[in-house]
Short mmCIF file of C-alpha atoms and ligand atoms in Angstrom, two decimals:
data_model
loop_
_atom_site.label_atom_id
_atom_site.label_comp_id
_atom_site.label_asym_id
_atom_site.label_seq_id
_atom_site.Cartn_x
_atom_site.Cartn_y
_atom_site.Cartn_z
CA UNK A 914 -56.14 373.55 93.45
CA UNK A 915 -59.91 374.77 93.32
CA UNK A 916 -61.53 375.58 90.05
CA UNK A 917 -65.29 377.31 90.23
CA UNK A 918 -68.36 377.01 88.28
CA UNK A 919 -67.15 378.79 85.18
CA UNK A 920 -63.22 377.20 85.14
CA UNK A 921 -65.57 373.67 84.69
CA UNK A 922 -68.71 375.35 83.03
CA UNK A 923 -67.38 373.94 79.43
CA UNK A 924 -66.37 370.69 77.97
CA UNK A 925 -63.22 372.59 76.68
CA UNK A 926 -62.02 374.32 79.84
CA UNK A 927 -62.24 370.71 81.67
CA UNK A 928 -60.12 369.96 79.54
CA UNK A 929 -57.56 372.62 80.24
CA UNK A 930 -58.44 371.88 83.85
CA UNK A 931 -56.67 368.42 83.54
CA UNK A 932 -53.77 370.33 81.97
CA UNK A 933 -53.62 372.76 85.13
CA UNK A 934 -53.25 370.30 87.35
CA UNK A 935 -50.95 368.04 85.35
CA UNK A 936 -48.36 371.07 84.52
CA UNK A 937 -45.97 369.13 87.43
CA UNK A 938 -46.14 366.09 89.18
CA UNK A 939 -46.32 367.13 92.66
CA UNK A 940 -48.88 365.71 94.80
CA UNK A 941 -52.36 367.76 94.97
CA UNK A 942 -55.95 367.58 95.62
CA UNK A 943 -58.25 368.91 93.55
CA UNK A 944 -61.54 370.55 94.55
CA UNK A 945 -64.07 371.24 92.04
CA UNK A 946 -67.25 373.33 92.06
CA UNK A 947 -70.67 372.29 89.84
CA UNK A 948 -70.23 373.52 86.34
CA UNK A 949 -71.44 377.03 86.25
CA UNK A 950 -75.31 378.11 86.30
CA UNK A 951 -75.97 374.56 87.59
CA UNK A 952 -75.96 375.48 91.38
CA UNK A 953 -78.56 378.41 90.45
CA UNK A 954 -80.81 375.68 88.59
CA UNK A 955 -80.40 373.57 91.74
CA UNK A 956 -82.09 376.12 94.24
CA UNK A 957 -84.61 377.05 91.90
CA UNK A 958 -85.70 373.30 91.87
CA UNK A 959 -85.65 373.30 95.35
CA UNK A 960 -87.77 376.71 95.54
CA UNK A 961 -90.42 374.79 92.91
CA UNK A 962 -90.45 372.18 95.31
CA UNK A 963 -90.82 374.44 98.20
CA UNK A 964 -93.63 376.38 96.68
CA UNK A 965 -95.61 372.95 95.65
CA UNK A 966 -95.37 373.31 92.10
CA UNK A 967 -94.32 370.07 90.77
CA UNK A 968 -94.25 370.57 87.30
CA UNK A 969 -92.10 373.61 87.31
CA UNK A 970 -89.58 371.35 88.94
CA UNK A 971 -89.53 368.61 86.74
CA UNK A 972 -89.11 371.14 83.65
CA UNK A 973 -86.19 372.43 85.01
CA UNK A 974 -84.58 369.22 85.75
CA UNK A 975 -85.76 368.21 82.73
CA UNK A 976 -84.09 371.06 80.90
CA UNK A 977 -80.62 370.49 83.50
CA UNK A 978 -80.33 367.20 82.19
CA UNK A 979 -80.36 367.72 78.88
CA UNK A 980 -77.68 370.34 79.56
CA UNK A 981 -75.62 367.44 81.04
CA UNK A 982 -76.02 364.63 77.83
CA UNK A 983 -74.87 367.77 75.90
CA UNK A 984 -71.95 368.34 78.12
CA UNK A 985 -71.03 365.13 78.39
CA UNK A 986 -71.08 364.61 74.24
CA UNK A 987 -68.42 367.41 73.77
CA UNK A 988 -66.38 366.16 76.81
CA UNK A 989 -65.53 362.16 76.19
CA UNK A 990 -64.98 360.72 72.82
CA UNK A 991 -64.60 357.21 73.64
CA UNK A 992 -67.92 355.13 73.45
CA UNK A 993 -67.56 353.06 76.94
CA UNK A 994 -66.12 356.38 78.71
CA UNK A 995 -69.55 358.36 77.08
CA UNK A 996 -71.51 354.99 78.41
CA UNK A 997 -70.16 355.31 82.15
CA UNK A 998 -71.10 359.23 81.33
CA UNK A 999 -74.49 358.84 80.65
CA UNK A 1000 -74.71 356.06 83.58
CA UNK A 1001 -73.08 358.81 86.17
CA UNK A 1002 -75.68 361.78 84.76
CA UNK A 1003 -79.02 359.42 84.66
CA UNK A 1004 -78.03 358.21 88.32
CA UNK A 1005 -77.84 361.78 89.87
CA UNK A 1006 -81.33 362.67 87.73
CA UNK A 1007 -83.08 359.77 88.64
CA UNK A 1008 -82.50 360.95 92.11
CA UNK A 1009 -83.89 364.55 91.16
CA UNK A 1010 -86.60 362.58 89.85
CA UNK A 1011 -87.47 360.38 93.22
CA UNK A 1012 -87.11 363.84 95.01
CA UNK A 1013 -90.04 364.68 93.15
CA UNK A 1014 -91.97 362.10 94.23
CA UNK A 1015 -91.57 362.32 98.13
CA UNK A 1016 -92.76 365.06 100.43
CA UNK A 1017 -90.06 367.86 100.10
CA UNK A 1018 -88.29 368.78 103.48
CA UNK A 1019 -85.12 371.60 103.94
CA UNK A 1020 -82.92 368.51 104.60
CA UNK A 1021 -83.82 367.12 101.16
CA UNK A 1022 -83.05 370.86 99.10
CA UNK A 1023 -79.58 370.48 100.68
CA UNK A 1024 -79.71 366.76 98.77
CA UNK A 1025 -80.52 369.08 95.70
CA UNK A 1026 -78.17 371.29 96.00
CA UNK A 1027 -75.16 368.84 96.39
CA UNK A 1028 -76.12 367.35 92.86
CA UNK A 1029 -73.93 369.65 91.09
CA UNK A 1030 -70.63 369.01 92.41
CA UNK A 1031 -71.04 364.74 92.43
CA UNK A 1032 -72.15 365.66 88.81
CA UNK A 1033 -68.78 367.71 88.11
CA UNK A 1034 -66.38 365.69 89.58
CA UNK A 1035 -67.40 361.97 88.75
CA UNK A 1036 -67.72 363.63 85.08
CA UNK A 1037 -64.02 364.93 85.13
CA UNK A 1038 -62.92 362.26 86.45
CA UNK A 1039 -63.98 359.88 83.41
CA UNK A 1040 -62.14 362.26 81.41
CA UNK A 1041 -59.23 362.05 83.33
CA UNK A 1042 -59.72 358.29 82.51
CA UNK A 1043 -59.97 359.08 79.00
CA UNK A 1044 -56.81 361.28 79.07
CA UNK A 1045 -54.76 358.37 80.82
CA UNK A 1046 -54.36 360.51 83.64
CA UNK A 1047 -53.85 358.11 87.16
CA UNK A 1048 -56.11 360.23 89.73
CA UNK A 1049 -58.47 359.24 92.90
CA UNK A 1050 -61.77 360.46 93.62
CA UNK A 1051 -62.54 361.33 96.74
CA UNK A 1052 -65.59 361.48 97.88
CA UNK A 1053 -65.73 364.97 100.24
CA UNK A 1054 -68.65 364.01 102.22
CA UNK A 1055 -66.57 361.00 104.06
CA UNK A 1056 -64.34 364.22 105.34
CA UNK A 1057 -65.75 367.61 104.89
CA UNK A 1058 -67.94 368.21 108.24
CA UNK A 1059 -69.88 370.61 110.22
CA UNK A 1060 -70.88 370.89 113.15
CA UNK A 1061 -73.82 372.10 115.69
CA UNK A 1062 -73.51 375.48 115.16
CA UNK A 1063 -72.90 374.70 111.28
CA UNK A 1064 -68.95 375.64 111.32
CA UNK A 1065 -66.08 373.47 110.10
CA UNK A 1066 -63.95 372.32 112.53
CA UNK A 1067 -60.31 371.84 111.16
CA UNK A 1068 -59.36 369.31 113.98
CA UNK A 1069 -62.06 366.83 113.02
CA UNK A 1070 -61.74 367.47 109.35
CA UNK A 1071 -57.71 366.91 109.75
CA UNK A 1072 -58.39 363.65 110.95
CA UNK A 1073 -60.92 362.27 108.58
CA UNK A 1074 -59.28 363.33 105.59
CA UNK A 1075 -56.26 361.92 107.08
CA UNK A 1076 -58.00 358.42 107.16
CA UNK A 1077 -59.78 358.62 103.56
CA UNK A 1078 -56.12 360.03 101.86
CA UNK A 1079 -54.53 356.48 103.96
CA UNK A 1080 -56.54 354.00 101.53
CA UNK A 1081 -54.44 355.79 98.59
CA UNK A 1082 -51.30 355.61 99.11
CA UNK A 1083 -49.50 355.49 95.66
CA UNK A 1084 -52.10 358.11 94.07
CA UNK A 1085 -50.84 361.79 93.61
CA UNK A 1086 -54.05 363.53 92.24
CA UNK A 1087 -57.03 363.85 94.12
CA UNK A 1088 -60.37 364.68 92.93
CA UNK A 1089 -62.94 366.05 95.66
CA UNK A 1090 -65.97 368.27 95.77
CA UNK A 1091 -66.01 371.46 97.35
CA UNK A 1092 -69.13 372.85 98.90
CA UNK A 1093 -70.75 369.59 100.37
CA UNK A 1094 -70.26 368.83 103.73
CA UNK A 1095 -72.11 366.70 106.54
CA UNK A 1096 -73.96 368.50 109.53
CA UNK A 1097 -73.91 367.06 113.07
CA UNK A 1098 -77.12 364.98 112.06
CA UNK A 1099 -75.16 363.02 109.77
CA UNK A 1100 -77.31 364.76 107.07
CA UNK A 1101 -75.99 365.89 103.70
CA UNK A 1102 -75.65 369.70 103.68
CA UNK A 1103 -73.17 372.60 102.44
CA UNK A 1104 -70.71 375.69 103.34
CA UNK A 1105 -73.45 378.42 101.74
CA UNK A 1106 -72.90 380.05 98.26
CA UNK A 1107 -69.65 379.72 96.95
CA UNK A 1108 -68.36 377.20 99.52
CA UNK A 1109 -66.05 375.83 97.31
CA UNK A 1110 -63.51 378.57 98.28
CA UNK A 1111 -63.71 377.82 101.88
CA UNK A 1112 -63.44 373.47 100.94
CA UNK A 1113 -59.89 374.46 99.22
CA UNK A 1114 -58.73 376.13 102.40
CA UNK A 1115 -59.79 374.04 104.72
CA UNK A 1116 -58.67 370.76 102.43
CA UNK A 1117 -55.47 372.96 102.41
CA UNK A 1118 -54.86 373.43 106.13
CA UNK A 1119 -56.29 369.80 107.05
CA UNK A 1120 -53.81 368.75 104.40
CA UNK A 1121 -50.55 371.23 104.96
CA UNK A 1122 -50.59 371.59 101.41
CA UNK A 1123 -47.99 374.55 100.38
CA UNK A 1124 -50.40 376.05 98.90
CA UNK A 1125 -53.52 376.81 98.06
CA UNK A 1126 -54.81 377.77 94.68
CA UNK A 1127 -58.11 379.44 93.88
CA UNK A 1128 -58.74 379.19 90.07
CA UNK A 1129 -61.44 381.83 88.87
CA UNK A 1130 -62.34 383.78 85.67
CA UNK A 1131 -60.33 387.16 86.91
CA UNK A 1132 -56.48 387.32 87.09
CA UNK A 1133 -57.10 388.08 91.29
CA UNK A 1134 -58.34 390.05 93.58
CA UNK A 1135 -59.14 393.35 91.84
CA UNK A 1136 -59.08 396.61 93.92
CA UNK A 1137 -62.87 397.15 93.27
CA UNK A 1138 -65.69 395.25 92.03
CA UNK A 1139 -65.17 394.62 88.34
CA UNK A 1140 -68.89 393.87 87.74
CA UNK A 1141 -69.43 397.87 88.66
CA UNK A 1142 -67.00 399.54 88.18
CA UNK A 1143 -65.65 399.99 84.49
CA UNK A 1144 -61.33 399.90 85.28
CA UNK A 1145 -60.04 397.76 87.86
CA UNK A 1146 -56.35 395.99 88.51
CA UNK A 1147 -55.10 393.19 90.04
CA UNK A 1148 -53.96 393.32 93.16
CA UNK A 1149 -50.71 391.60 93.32
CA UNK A 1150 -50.03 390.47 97.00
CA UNK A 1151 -52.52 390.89 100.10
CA UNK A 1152 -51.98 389.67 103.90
CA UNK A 1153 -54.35 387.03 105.09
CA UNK A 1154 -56.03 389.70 107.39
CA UNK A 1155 -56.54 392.18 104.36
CA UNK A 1156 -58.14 389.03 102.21
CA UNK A 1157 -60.06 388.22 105.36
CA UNK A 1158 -61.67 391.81 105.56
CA UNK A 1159 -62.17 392.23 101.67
CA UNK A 1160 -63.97 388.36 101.39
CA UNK A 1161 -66.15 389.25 104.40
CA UNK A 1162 -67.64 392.90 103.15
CA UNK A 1163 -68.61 391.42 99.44
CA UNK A 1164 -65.55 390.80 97.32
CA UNK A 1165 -67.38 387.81 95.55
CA UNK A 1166 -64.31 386.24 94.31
CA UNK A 1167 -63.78 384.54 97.69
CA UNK A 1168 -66.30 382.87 100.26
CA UNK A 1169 -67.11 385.23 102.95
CA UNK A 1170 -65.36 383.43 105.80
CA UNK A 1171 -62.78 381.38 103.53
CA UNK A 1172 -59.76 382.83 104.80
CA UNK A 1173 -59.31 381.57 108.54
CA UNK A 1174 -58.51 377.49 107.56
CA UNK A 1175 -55.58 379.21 105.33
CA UNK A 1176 -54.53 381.94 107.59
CA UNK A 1177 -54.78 379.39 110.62
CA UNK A 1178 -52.03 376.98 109.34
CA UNK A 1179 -50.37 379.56 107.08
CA UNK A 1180 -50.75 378.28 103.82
CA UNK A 1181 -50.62 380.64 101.22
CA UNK A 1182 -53.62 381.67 98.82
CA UNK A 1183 -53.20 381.90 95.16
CA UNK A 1184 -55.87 383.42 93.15
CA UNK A 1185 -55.25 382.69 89.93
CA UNK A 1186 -57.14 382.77 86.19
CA UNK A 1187 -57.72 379.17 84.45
CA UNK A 1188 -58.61 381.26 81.18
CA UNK A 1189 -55.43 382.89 81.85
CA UNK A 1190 -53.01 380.64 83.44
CA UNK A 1191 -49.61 382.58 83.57
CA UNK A 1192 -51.09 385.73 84.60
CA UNK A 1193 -50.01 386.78 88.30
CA UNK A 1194 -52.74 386.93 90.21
CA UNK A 1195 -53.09 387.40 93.53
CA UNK A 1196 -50.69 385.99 96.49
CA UNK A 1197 -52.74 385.93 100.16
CA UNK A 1198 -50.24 385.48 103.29
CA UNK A 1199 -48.63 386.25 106.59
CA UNK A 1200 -47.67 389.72 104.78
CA UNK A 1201 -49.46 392.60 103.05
CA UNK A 1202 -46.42 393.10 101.00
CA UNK A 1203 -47.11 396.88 101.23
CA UNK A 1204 -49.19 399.41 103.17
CA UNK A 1205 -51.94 401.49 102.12
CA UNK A 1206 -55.57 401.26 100.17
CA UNK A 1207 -55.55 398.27 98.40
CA UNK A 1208 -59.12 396.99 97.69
CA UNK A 1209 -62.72 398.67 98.08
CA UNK A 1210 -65.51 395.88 98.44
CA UNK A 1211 -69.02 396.11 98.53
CA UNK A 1212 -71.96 394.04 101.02
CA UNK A 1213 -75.66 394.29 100.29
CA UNK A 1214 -78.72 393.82 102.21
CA UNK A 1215 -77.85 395.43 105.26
CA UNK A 1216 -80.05 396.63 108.27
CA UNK A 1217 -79.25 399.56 110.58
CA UNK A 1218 -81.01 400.35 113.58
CA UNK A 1219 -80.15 403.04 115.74
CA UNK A 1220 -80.82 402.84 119.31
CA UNK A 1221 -81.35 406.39 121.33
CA UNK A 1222 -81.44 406.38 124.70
CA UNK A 1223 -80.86 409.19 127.42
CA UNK A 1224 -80.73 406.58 129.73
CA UNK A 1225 -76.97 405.93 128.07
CA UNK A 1226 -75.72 408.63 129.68
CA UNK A 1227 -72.88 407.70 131.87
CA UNK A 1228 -75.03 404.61 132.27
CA UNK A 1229 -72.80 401.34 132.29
CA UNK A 1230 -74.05 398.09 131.05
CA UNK A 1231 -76.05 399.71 128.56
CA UNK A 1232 -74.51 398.54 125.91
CA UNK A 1233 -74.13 394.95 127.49
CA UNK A 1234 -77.75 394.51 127.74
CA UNK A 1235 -78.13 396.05 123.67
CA UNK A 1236 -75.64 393.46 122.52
CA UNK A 1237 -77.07 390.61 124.64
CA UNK A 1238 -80.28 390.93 122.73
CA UNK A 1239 -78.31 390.09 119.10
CA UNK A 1240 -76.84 387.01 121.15
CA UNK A 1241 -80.02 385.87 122.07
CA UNK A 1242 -81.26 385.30 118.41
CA UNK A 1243 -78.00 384.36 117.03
CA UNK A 1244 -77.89 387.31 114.79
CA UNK A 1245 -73.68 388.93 114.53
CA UNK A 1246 -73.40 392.84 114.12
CA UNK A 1247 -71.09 394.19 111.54
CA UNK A 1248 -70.52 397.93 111.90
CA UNK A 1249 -71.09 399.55 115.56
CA UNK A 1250 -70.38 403.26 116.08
CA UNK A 1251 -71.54 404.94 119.17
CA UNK A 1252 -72.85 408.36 120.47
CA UNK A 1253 -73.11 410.17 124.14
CA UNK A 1254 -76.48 409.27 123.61
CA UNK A 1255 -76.89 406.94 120.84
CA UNK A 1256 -75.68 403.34 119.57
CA UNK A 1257 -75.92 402.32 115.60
CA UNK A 1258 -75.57 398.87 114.09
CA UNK A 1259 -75.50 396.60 111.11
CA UNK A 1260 -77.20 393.49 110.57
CA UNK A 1261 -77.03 391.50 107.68
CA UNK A 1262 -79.75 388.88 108.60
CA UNK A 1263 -83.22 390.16 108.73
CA UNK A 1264 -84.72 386.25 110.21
CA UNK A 1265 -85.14 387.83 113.82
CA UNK A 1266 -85.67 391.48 113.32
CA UNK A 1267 -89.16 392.07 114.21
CA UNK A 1268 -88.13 389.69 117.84
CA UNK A 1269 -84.67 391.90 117.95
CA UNK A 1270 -87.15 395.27 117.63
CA UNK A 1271 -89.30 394.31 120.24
CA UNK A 1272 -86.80 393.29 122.49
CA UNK A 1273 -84.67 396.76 122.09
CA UNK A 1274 -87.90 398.90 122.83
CA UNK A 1275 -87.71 399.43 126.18
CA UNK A 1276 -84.27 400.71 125.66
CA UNK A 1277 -85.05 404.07 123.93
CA UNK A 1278 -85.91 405.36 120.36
CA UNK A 1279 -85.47 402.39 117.51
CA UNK A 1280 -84.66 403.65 114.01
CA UNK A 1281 -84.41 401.31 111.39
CA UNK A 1282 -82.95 401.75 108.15
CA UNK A 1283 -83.15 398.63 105.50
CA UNK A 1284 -81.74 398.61 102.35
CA UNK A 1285 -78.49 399.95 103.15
CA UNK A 1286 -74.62 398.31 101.51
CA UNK A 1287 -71.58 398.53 103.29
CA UNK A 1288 -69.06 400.18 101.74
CA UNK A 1289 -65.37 398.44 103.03
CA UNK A 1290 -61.96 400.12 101.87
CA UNK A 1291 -59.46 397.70 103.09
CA UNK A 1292 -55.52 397.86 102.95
CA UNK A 1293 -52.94 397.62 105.52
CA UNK A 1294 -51.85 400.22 107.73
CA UNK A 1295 -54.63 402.51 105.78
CA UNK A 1296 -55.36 405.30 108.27
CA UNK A 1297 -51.40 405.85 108.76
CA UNK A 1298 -51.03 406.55 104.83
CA UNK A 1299 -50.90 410.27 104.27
CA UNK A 1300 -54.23 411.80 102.98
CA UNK A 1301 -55.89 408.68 102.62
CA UNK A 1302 -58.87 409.24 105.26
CA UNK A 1303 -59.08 412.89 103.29
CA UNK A 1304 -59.45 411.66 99.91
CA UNK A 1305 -61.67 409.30 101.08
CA UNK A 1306 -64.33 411.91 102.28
CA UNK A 1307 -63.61 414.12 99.83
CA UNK A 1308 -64.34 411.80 97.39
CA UNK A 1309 -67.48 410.92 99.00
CA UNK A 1310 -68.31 413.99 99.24
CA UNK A 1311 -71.88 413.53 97.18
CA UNK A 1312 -72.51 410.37 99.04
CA UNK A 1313 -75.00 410.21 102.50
CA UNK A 1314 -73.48 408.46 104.16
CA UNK A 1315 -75.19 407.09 107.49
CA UNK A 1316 -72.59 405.52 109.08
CA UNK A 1317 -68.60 405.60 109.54
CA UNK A 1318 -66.28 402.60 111.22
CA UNK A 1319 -62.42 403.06 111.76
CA UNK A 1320 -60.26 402.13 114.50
CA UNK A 1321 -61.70 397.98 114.96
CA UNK A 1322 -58.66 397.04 112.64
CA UNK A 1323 -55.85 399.18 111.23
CA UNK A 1324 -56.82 397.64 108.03
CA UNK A 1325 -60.07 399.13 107.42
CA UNK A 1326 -62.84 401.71 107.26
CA UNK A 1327 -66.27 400.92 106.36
CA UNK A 1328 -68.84 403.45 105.39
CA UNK A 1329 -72.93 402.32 105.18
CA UNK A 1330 -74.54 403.93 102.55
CA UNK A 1331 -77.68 403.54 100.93
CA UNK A 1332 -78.17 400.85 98.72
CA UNK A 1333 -79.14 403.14 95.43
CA UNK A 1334 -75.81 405.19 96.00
CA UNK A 1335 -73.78 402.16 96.17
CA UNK A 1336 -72.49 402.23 92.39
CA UNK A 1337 -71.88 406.01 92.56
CA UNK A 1338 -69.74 405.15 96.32
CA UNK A 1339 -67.65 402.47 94.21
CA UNK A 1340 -66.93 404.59 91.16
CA UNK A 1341 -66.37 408.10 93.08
CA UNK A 1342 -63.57 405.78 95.89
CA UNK A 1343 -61.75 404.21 92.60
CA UNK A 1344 -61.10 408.03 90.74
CA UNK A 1345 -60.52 409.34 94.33
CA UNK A 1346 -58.76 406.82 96.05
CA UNK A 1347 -56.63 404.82 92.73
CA UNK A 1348 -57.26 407.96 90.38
CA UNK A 1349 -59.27 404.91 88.27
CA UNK A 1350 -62.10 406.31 86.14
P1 LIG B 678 -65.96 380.97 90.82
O1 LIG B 678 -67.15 380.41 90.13
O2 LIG B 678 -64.66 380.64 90.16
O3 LIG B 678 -65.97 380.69 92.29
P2 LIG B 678 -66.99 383.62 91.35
O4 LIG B 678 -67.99 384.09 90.37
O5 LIG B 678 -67.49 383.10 92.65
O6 LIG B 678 -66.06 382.55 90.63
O7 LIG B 678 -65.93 384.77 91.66
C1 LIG B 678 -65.26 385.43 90.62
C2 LIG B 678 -65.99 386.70 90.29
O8 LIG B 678 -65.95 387.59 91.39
C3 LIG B 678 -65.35 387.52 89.17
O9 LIG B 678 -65.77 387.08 87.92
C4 LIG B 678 -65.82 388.94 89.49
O10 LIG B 678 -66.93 389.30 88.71
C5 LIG B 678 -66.29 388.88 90.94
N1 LIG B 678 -65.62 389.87 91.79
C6 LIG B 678 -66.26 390.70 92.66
N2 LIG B 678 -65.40 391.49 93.29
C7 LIG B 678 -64.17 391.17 92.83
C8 LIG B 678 -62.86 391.67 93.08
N3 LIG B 678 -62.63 392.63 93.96
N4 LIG B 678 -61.84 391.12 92.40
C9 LIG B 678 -62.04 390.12 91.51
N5 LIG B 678 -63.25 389.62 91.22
C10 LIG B 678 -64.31 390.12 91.87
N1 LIG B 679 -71.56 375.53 93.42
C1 LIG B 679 -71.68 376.30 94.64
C2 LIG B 679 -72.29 377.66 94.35
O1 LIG B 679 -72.59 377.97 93.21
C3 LIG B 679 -70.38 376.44 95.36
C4 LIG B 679 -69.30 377.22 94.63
O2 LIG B 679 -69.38 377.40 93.43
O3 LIG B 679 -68.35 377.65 95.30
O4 LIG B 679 -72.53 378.41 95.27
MG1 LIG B 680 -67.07 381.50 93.89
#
């Protein structure tokens, strides 16, 4: 069971987090993120630090810990649980503080960042203390790994957790943090923004749990982004392919790549509402339950460049040598469509563009286009529903769009458009596509 930053952002839903996860008495772990807007306080430390200004950095740990002796008031009542508290939240500070001190390095903003999740789940677990509820904290970094290339690998993270779980044999609650994770240099770091996600599914498949729960502040997956458009629904059941698709192109309520550890060892995905427990939600596995449009998800800060070359022309290995140039600077394409003539793509990482440019300049005509959002309908089967690719364009119809992607999977077609039409895309699809207004 994972909660996020908002399901632990409040003295009072911690406390309905304990009764989430006490409801039965099977055995579970339980992954927590920081307690909302703490992560965000976090990197803008780090960026104080970064830029050399000192003072900004101590204000705003100045100001986080005073949000934490507040928290911690409202959360435990008794005086030597408050006292262990206040002992857990001046630790973790102190360190903030000592980071101050020392010369700041990207190794030591990844110390910052993992702040926020010790904080959250040493705090709950004093409550759980309080509540006389028999738990045991483990401590994700002895198990949650990365490695040279920054990925997860499930083998290695099957075995460790296997060895930290053997010291606790009569316990049936597990505490952990999500997000945190050791590199290959042994150094602290994390699984990017919103991490916790992909923690709970890989703790799930290292763990064959039955199931893995994602608890948010939205009753599931909706079939659009509530935070643009005005009336969305819950989608009630998507395969692990379909969830894949919609995490990847922007759906925020999952971790881009959380998916695979799930998908991998087929354990099911639960999204599910802590502020609303016995709502539905969404189910994730092997099946989509149903074919047809079932989500429209939205990915910022995208890059096209268009390469035009004559040279194409019945030429192969053209678009070998294009490709190659990506590999060489570590830098994955998202859309592709191609021409006679021409080849488009979409980047998402601009850290190598100017070395990508030059490299793809003897190759023809470079267009770039920044600023652009990919626009991702996803459902299974999609193209073979009647009218759907129709209705899609017709709805669009107002839209220009630059680029168009079917046919990679049968589960979904991806438009680019530019970044300023992006709200009018996501409204026009949900009256066109769900007859949502
Ligand atoms: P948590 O802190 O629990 O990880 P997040 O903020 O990361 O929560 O994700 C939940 C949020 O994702 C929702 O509040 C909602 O605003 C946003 N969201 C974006 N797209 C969707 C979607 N298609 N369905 C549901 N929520 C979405
Ligand atoms: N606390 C981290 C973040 O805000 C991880 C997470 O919430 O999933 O990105
Ligand atoms: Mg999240």
């Amino acid at each position: 069971m994972k909660f996020g930053g908002t399901s632990v952002g409040k003295p009072e839903r911690m406390h309905q987090v304990a009764k989430l996860i006490t409801r039965d008495d099977e055995k579970k772990i339980v992954v927590l993120s920081a307690l909302s807007g703490t992560t965000n306080a976090l990197v803008s430390i780090g960026d104080a630090l970064a830029a050399g200004d000192r003072n900004l950095a101590k204000q705003n740990i100045d100001k986080l810990e005073a949000h934490y002796q507040q928290f911690i008031s409202e959360l435990i009542t008794k005086p030597e649980l408050l006292q262990k508290a206040k002992a857990v939240v001046a630790e973790h500070f102190e360190f903030l503080n000592i980071i101050l001190k020392i010369s700041f390095s990207d190794a030591l903003s990844k110390d910052i960042l993992a702040q926020g999740e010790l904080l959250s789940t040493k705090l709950f677990c004093i409550y759980l203390e309080e509540a006389g509820i028999d738990h045991a904290y483990l401590p994700a970094l002895e198990f949650m790994t990365i490695d040279g290339n920054d990925e997860p690998q499930l083998g290695t993270i099957k075995i460790k957790l296997a060895q930290t779980l053997k010291s606790y044999k009569d316990k049936k609650l597990f505490v952990t943090q999500g997000y945190i994770c050791k590199n290959a240099r042994g150094e602290v770091d994390n699984l990017k923004r919103g991490g916790s996600d992909y923690t709970a599914s890989l703790v799930a498949a290292a763990a064959n749990a039955s199931v893995c729960e994602i608890w948010t502040d939205i009753d599931g997956m909706h079939n659009n982004d509530p935070r643009i458009v005005k009336k969305t629904v819950p989608v009630e059941q998507l395969s692990f392919e379909e969830a894949a698709e919609l995490a990847y192109f922007g759906a925020k309520i999952l971790h881009p790549t959380c998916i695979w550890p799930a998908q991998q060892e087929k354990v099911p995905v639960k999204l599910l509402n802590t502020m609303q427990p016995e709502a539905a939600g969404t189910t994730i596995e092997q099946n989509a339950g149903s074919t047809g449009v079932k989500a429209i998800a939205a990915k910022d800060g995208i890059i096209a460049i268009n390469i035009k070359s004559t040279r194409m022309l019945l030429a192969y290995g053209f678009l070998r040598k294009t490709f190659e140039v990506f590999e060489k600077y570590r830098t994955s394409i998202d859309m592709i469509t191609t021409s006679e003539v021409a080849v488009s793509v979409t980047i998402d990482n601009n850290s190598f563009l100017k070395q990508i440019l030059k490299e793809l300049e003897p190759f023809g005509t470079i267009t770039v286009q920044d600023n652009q959002t990919i626009v991702s309908v996803v459902g299974n089967e999609i193209a073979e529903t009647k009218n759907v690719l129709a209705k899609l364009f017709e709805a669009l119809s107002p839209i220009p769009v630059s680029m168009v992607s079917y046919g990679g999977s049968k589960h979904n077609v991806s438009i680019l458009v530019p970044s300023e039409f992006k709200t009018q895309t996501l409204q026009l699809l949900n009256k066109g596509l769900f007859g949502l207004e």
